[in-house]
Short mmCIF file of C-alpha atoms and ligand atoms in Angstrom, two decimals:
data_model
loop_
_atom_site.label_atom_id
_atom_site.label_comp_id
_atom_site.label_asym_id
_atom_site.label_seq_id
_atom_site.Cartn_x
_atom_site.Cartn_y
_atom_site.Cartn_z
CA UNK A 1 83.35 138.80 87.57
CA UNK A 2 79.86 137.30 87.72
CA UNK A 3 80.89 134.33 89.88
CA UNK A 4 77.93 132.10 90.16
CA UNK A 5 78.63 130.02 93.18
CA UNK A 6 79.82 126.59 92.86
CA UNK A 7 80.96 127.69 88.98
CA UNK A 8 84.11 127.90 88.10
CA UNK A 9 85.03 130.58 85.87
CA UNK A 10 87.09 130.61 82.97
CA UNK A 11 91.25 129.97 84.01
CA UNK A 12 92.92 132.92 85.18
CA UNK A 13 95.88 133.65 82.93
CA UNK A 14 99.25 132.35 83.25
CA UNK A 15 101.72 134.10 84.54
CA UNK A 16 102.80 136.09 81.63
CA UNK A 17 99.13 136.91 81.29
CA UNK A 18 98.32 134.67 78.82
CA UNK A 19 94.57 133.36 78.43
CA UNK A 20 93.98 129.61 77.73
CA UNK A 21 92.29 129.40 74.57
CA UNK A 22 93.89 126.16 72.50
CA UNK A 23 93.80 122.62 73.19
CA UNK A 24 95.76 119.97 70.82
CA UNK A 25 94.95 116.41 72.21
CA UNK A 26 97.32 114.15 71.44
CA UNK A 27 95.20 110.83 70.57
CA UNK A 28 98.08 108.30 69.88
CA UNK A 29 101.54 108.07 69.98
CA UNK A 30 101.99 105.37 67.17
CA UNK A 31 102.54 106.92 63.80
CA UNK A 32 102.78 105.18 60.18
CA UNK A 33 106.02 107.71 59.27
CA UNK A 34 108.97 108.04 60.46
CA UNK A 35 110.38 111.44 59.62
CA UNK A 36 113.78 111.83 61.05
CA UNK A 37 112.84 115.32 62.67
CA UNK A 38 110.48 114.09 64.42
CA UNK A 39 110.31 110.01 65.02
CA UNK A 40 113.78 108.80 63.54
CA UNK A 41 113.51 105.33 62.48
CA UNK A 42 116.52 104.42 64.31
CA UNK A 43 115.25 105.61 67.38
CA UNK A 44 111.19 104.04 66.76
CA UNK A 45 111.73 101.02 65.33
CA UNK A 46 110.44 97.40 65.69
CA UNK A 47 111.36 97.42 69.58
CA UNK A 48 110.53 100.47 71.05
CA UNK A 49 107.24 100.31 73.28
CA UNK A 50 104.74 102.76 71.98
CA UNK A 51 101.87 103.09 75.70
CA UNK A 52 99.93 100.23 76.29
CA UNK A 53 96.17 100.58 75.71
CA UNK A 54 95.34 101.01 79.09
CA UNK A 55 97.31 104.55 79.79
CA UNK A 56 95.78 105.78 76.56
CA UNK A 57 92.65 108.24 77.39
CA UNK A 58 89.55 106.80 75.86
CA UNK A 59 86.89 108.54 73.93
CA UNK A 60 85.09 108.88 77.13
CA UNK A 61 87.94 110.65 78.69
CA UNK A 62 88.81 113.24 76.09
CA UNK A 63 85.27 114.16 75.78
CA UNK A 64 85.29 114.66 79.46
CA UNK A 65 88.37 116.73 79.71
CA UNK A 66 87.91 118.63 76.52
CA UNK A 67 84.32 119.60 78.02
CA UNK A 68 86.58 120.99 80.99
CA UNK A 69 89.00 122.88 78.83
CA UNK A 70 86.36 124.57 77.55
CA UNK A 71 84.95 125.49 80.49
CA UNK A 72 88.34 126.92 81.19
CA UNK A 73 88.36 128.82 78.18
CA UNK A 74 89.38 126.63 75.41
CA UNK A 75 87.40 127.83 71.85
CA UNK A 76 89.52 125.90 69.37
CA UNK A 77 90.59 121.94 69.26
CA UNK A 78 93.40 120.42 67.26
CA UNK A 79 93.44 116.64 67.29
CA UNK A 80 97.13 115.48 66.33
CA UNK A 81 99.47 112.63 67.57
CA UNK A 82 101.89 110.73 66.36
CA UNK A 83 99.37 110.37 63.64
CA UNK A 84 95.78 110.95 64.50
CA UNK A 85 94.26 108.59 61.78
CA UNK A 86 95.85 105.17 62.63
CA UNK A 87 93.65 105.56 66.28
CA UNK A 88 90.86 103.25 65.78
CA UNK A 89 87.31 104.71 65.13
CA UNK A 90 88.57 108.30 65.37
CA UNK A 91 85.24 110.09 63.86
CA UNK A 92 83.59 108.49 66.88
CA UNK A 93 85.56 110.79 69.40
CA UNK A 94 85.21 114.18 66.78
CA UNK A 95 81.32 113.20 66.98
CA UNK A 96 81.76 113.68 70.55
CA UNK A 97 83.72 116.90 70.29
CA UNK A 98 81.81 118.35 67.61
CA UNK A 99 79.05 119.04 70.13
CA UNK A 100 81.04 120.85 72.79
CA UNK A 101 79.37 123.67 72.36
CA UNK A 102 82.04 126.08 73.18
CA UNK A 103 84.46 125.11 70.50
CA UNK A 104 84.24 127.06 67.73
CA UNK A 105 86.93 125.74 65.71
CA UNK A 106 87.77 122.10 65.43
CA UNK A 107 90.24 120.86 64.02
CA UNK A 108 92.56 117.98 63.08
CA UNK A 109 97.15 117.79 61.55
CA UNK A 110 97.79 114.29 59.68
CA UNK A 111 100.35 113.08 57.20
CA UNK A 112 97.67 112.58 55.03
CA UNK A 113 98.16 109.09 54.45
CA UNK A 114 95.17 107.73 54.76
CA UNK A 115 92.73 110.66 54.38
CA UNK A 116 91.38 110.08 51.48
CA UNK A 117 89.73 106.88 52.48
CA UNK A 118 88.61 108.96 55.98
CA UNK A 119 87.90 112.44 55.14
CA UNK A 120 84.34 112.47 54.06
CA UNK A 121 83.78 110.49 57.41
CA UNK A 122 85.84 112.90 59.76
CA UNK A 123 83.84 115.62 57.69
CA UNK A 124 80.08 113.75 58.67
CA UNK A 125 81.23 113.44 62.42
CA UNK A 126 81.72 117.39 62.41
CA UNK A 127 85.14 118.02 61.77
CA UNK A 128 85.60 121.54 60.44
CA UNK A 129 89.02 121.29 58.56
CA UNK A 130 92.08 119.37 58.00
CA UNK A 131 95.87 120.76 57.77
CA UNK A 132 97.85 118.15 55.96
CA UNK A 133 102.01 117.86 55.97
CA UNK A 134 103.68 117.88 53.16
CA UNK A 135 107.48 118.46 53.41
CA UNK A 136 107.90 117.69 49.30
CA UNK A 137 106.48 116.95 45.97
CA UNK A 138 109.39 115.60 44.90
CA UNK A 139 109.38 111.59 45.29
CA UNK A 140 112.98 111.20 47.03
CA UNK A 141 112.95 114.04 49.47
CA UNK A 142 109.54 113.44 50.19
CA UNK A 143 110.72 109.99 50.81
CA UNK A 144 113.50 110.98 52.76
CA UNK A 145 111.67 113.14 55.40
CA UNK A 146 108.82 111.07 55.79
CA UNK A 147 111.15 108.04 56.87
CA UNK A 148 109.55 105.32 54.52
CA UNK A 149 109.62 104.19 50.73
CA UNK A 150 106.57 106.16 49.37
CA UNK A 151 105.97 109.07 47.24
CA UNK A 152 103.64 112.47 47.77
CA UNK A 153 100.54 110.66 45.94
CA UNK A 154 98.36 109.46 48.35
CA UNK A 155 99.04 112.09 50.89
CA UNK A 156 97.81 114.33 47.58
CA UNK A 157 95.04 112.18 46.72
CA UNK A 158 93.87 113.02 51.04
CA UNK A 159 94.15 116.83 49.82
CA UNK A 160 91.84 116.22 47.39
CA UNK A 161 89.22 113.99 48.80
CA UNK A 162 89.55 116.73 51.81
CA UNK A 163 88.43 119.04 49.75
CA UNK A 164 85.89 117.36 48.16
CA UNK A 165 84.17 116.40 51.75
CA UNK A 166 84.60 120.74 52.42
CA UNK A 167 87.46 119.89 54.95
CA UNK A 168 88.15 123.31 54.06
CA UNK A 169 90.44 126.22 54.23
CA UNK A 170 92.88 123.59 53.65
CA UNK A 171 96.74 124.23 55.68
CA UNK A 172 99.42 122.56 54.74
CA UNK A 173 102.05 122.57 56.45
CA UNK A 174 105.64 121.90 55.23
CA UNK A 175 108.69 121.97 57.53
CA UNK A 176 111.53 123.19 55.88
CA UNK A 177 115.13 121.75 56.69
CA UNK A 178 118.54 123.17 55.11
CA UNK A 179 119.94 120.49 52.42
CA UNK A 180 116.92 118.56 52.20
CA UNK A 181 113.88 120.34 50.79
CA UNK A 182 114.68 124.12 50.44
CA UNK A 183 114.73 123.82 46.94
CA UNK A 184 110.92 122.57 46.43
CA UNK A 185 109.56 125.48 48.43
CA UNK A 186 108.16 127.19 45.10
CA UNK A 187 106.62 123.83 43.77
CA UNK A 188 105.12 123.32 46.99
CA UNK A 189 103.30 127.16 46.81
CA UNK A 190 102.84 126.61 43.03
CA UNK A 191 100.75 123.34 43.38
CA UNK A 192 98.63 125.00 45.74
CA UNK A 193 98.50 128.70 44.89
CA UNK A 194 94.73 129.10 44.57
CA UNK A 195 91.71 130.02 47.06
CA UNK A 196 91.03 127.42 50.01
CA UNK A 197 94.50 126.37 50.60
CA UNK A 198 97.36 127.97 52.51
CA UNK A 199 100.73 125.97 52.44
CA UNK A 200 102.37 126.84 55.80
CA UNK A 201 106.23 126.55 56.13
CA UNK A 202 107.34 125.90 59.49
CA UNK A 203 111.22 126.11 60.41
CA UNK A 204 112.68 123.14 61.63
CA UNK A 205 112.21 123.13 65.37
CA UNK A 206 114.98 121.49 68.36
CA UNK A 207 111.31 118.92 69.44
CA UNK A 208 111.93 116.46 71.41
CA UNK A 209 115.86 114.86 71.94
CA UNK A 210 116.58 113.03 69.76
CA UNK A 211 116.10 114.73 66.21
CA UNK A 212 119.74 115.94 65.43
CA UNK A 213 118.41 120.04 65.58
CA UNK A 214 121.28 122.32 64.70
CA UNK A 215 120.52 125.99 63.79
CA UNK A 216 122.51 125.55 60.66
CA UNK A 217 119.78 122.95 59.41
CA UNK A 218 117.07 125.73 59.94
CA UNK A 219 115.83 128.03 56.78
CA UNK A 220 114.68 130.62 58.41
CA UNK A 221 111.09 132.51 57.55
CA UNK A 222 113.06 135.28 55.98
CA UNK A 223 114.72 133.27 53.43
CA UNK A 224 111.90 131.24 52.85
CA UNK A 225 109.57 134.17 51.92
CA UNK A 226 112.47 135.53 49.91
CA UNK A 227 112.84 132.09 47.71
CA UNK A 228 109.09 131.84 47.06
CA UNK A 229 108.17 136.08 46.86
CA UNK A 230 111.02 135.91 43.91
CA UNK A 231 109.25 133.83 41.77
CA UNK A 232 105.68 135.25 43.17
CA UNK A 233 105.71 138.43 44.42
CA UNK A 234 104.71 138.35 48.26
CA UNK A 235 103.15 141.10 50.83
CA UNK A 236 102.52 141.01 54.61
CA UNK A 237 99.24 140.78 55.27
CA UNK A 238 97.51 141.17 58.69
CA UNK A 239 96.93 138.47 61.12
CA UNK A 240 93.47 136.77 61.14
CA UNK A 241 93.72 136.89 64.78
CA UNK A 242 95.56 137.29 68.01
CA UNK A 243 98.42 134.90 68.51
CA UNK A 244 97.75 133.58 65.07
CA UNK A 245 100.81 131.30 65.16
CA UNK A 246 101.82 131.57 61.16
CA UNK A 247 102.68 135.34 59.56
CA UNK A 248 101.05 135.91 56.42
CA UNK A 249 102.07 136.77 52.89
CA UNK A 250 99.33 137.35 50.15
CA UNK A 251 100.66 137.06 46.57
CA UNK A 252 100.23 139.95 44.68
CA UNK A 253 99.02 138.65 42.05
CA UNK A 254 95.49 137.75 44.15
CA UNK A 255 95.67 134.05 43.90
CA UNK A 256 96.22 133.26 47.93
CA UNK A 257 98.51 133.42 50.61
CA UNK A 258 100.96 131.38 52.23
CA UNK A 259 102.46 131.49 56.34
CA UNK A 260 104.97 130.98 57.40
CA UNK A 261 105.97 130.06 60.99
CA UNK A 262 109.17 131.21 62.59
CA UNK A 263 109.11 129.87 66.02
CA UNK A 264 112.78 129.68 66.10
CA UNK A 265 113.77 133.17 64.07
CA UNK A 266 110.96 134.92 65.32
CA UNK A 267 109.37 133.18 68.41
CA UNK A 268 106.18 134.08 69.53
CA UNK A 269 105.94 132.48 72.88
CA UNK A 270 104.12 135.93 74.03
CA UNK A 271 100.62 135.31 72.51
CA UNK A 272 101.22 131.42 73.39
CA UNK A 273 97.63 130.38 74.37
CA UNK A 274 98.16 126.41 73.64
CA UNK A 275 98.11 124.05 76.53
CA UNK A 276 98.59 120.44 75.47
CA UNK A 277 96.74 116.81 76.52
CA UNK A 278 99.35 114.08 75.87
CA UNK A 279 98.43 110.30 74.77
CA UNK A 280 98.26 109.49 78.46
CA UNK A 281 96.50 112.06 80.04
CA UNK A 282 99.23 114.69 81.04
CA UNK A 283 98.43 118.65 80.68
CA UNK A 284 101.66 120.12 78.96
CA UNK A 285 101.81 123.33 78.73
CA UNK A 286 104.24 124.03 76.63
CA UNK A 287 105.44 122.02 73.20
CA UNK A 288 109.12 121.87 74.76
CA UNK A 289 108.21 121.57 78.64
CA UNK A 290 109.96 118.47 80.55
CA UNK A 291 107.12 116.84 82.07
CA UNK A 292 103.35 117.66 82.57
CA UNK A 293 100.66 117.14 85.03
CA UNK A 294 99.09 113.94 84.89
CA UNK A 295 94.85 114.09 84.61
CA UNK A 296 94.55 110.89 84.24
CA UNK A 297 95.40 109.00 87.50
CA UNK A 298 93.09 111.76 89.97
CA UNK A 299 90.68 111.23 86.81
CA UNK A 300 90.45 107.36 87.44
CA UNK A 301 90.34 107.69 90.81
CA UNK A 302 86.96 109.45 90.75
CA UNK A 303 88.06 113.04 90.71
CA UNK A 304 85.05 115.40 90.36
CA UNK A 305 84.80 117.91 87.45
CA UNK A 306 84.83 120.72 89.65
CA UNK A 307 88.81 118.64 91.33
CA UNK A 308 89.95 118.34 87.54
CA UNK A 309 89.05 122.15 87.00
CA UNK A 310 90.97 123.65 89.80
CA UNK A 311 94.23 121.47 88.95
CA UNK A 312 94.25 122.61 85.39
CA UNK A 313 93.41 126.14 86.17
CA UNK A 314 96.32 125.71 88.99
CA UNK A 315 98.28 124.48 86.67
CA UNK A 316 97.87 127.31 83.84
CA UNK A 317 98.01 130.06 86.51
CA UNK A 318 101.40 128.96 87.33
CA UNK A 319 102.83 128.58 83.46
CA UNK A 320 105.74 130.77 82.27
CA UNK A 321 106.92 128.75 79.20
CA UNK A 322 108.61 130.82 76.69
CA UNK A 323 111.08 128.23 75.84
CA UNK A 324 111.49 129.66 72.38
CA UNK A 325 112.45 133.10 73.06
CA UNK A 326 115.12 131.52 76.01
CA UNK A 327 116.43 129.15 72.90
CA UNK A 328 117.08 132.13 70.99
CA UNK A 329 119.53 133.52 73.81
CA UNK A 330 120.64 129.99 74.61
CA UNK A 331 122.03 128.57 71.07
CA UNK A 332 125.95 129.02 70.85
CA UNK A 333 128.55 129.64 68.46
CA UNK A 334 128.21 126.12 66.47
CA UNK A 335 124.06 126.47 66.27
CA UNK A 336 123.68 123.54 68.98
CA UNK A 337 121.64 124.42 71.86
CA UNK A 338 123.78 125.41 74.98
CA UNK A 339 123.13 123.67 78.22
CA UNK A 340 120.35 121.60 76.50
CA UNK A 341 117.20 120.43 78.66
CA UNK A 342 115.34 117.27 78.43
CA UNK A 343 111.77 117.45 76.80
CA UNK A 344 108.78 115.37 76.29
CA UNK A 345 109.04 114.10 72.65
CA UNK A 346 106.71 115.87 70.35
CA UNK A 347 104.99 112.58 69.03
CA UNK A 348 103.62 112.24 72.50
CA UNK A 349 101.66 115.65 72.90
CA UNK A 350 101.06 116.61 68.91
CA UNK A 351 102.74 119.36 66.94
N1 SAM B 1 101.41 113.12 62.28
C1 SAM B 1 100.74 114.34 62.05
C2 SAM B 1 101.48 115.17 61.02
O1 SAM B 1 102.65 114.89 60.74
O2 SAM B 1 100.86 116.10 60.52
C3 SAM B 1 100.46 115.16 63.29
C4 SAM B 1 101.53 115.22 64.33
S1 SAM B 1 102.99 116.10 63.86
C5 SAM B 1 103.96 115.96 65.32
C6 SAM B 1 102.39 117.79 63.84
C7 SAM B 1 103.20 118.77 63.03
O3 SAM B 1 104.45 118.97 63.62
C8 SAM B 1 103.46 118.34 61.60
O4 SAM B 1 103.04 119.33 60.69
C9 SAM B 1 104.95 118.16 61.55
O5 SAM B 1 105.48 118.44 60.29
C10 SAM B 1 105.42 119.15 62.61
N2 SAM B 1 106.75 118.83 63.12
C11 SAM B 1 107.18 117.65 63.59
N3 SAM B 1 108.48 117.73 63.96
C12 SAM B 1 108.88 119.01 63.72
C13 SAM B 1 110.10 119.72 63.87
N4 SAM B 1 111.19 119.14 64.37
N5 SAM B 1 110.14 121.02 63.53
C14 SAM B 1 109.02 121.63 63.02
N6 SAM B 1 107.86 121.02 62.86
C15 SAM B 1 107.77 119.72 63.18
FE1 SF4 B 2 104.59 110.96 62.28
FE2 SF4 B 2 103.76 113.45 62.07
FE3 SF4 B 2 105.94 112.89 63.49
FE4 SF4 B 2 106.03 112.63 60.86
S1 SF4 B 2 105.71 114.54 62.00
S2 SF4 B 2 106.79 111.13 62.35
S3 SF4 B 2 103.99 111.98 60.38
S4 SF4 B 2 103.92 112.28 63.97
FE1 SF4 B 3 104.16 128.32 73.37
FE2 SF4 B 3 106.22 126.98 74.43
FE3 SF4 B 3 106.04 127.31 71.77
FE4 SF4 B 3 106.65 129.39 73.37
S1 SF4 B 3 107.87 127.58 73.06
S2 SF4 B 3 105.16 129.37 71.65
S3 SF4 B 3 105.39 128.91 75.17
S4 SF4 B 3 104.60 126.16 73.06
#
């Protein structure tokens, strides 16, 4: 290596060998959903305490860190939550990111409730594209997952003013949960069959503790390319990359593709190059991982760059998450997870 002194390089990789090359910040914790798989009403209601301002990172703090992530190695930024657009005065903070010049690829996952009113604005402040989730085009189950009494409209109407601002390719992503929405998997591709948008089912993963995950409620990729490949006819198609996280299908027919992501049939924990900055500061390196190292205290305390470098790259040389391929040795007879461990919930650290 060309070690200039005094510069750190980019982080060694982890332990499995894995390079660090994805950030997701997590910029709030509050959402305006409630889907049961992931923030169950029950659980989130009126009385639970979402952080207090003052252990949320501000702008000035995520520009900071994400400057040192790429450093590090980062190339691509996903901005997620809980739901990224109810944080106040978020195109201010993709301004910010948008000229880390490292990043090649940034990015943001909402609901997509209110992106039409914000998409042209995310777009000016230099965001390159949007994926949107949409579990259902059908009013009552999309009802039902999202946790409130709304329809699919305005989270279409975001698609489309997305598109119109050139928020594009367009991902949407769809979890797909036995008994609720299997059945609206081919109006889901139908609708957006077409170039520019790639609908992305994503089996339903054990996040967090408190979402009820059961194997038995998971479609898995297999079946899911099966139900939509018999109505249009599907064929692998290469990955656009390495660790690409969703396998493709391209219809034959020439009009698109679709993913899907099988990170509990098919887990791909080996190419995992995602570390994780939660609401409050913590590096997570894994989406299931109990705990993670908190940035923000040594951070406030007047921690140099070069300090906040050296724990993260500590930090990443030391990871050997591959929770999903251990769940897949670890679920017993009645599809429950055996010996189940505690986890940060997802909402906290983004999808
Ligand atoms: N609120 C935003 C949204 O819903 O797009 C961003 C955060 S959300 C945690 C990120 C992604 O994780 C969403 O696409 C969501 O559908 C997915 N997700 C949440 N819980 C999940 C689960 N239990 N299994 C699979 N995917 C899940
Ligand atoms: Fe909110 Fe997204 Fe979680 Fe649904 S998946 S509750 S929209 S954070
Ligand atoms: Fe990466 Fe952890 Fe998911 Fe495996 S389980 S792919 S290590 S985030």
């Amino acid at each position: 290596m060309n070690a200039t002194p005094g510069i750190t390089q980019t982080a060694a990789p982890d332990r499995l060998g894995r390079l660090l090359r994805d950030l997701r910040i997590s910029v709030t914790d509050r959402c305006n959903f409630r889907c049961p798989y992931c923030m169950p009403a029950e659980v989130y209601g009126e009385r639970y305490q979402f952080l207090p301002k003052p252990e949320i990172l501000t702008f000035e703090e995520i520009e900071r860190l994400a400057r040192i992530f790429a450093r590090l190695g980062a190339r691509k930024i996903r901005i997620t939550g809980g739901e990224p657009l109810v944080r106040a005065k978020l195109p201010l903070l993709i301004e910010r990111l948008s000229r880390i010049e490292d990043i090649q690829d940034l990015t943001l996952t909402t609901n997509g409730f209110l992106l039409a009113k914000m998409a042209q604005d995310l777009k000016d402040a230099g965001l390159h594209r949007v994926t949107v989730s949409l579990d259902s085009l059908d009013p009552e189950t999309f009802s039902r997952m999202a946790g409130r009494p709304y329809g699919p409209e305005r989270v279409l109407e975001g698609i489309e003013a997305a598109e119109r601002a050139g928020l594009r390719p367009i991902k949407i992503n769809c979890v797909v949960q036995r008994g609720l929405n299997e059945d609206g998997l081919v109006d889901l591709a139908r609708r957006f069959k077409g170039a520019g948008r790639v609908v992305r089912f994503i089996e339903f993963m054990d996040v967090g503790n408190r979402n009820g995950w059961n194997l038995n409620k998971v479609v898995t990729a297999a079946e899911i390319v099966d139900r939509v490949g018999s109505v249009f006819p599907l064929e692998p198609a290469e990955p656009n990359y390495q660790g690409e996280v969703a396998t493709r299908y391209r219809y034959l027919d020439g009009s698109g593709e679709i993913g899907v992501i099988a990170s509990v049939s098919a887990p791909f924990c080996g190419d995992c190059t995602r570390g994780r900055l939660s609401t409050d500061g913590r590096f997570v390196t894994c989406l299931f991982a109990a705990g993670g190292k908190d940035l923000k205290t040594p951070m406030r305390s007047g921690a140099a760059d070069g300090e906040l470098r050296q724990i993260i790259s500590q930090i990443w040389a030391g990871r050997a998450d591959r929770y999903s391929e251990e769940r897949a040795d670890n679920t017993d007879f009645e599809g429950n997870v055996a010996n189940p461990r505690r986890k940060i919930e997802m909402f906290r650290i983004g999808g």
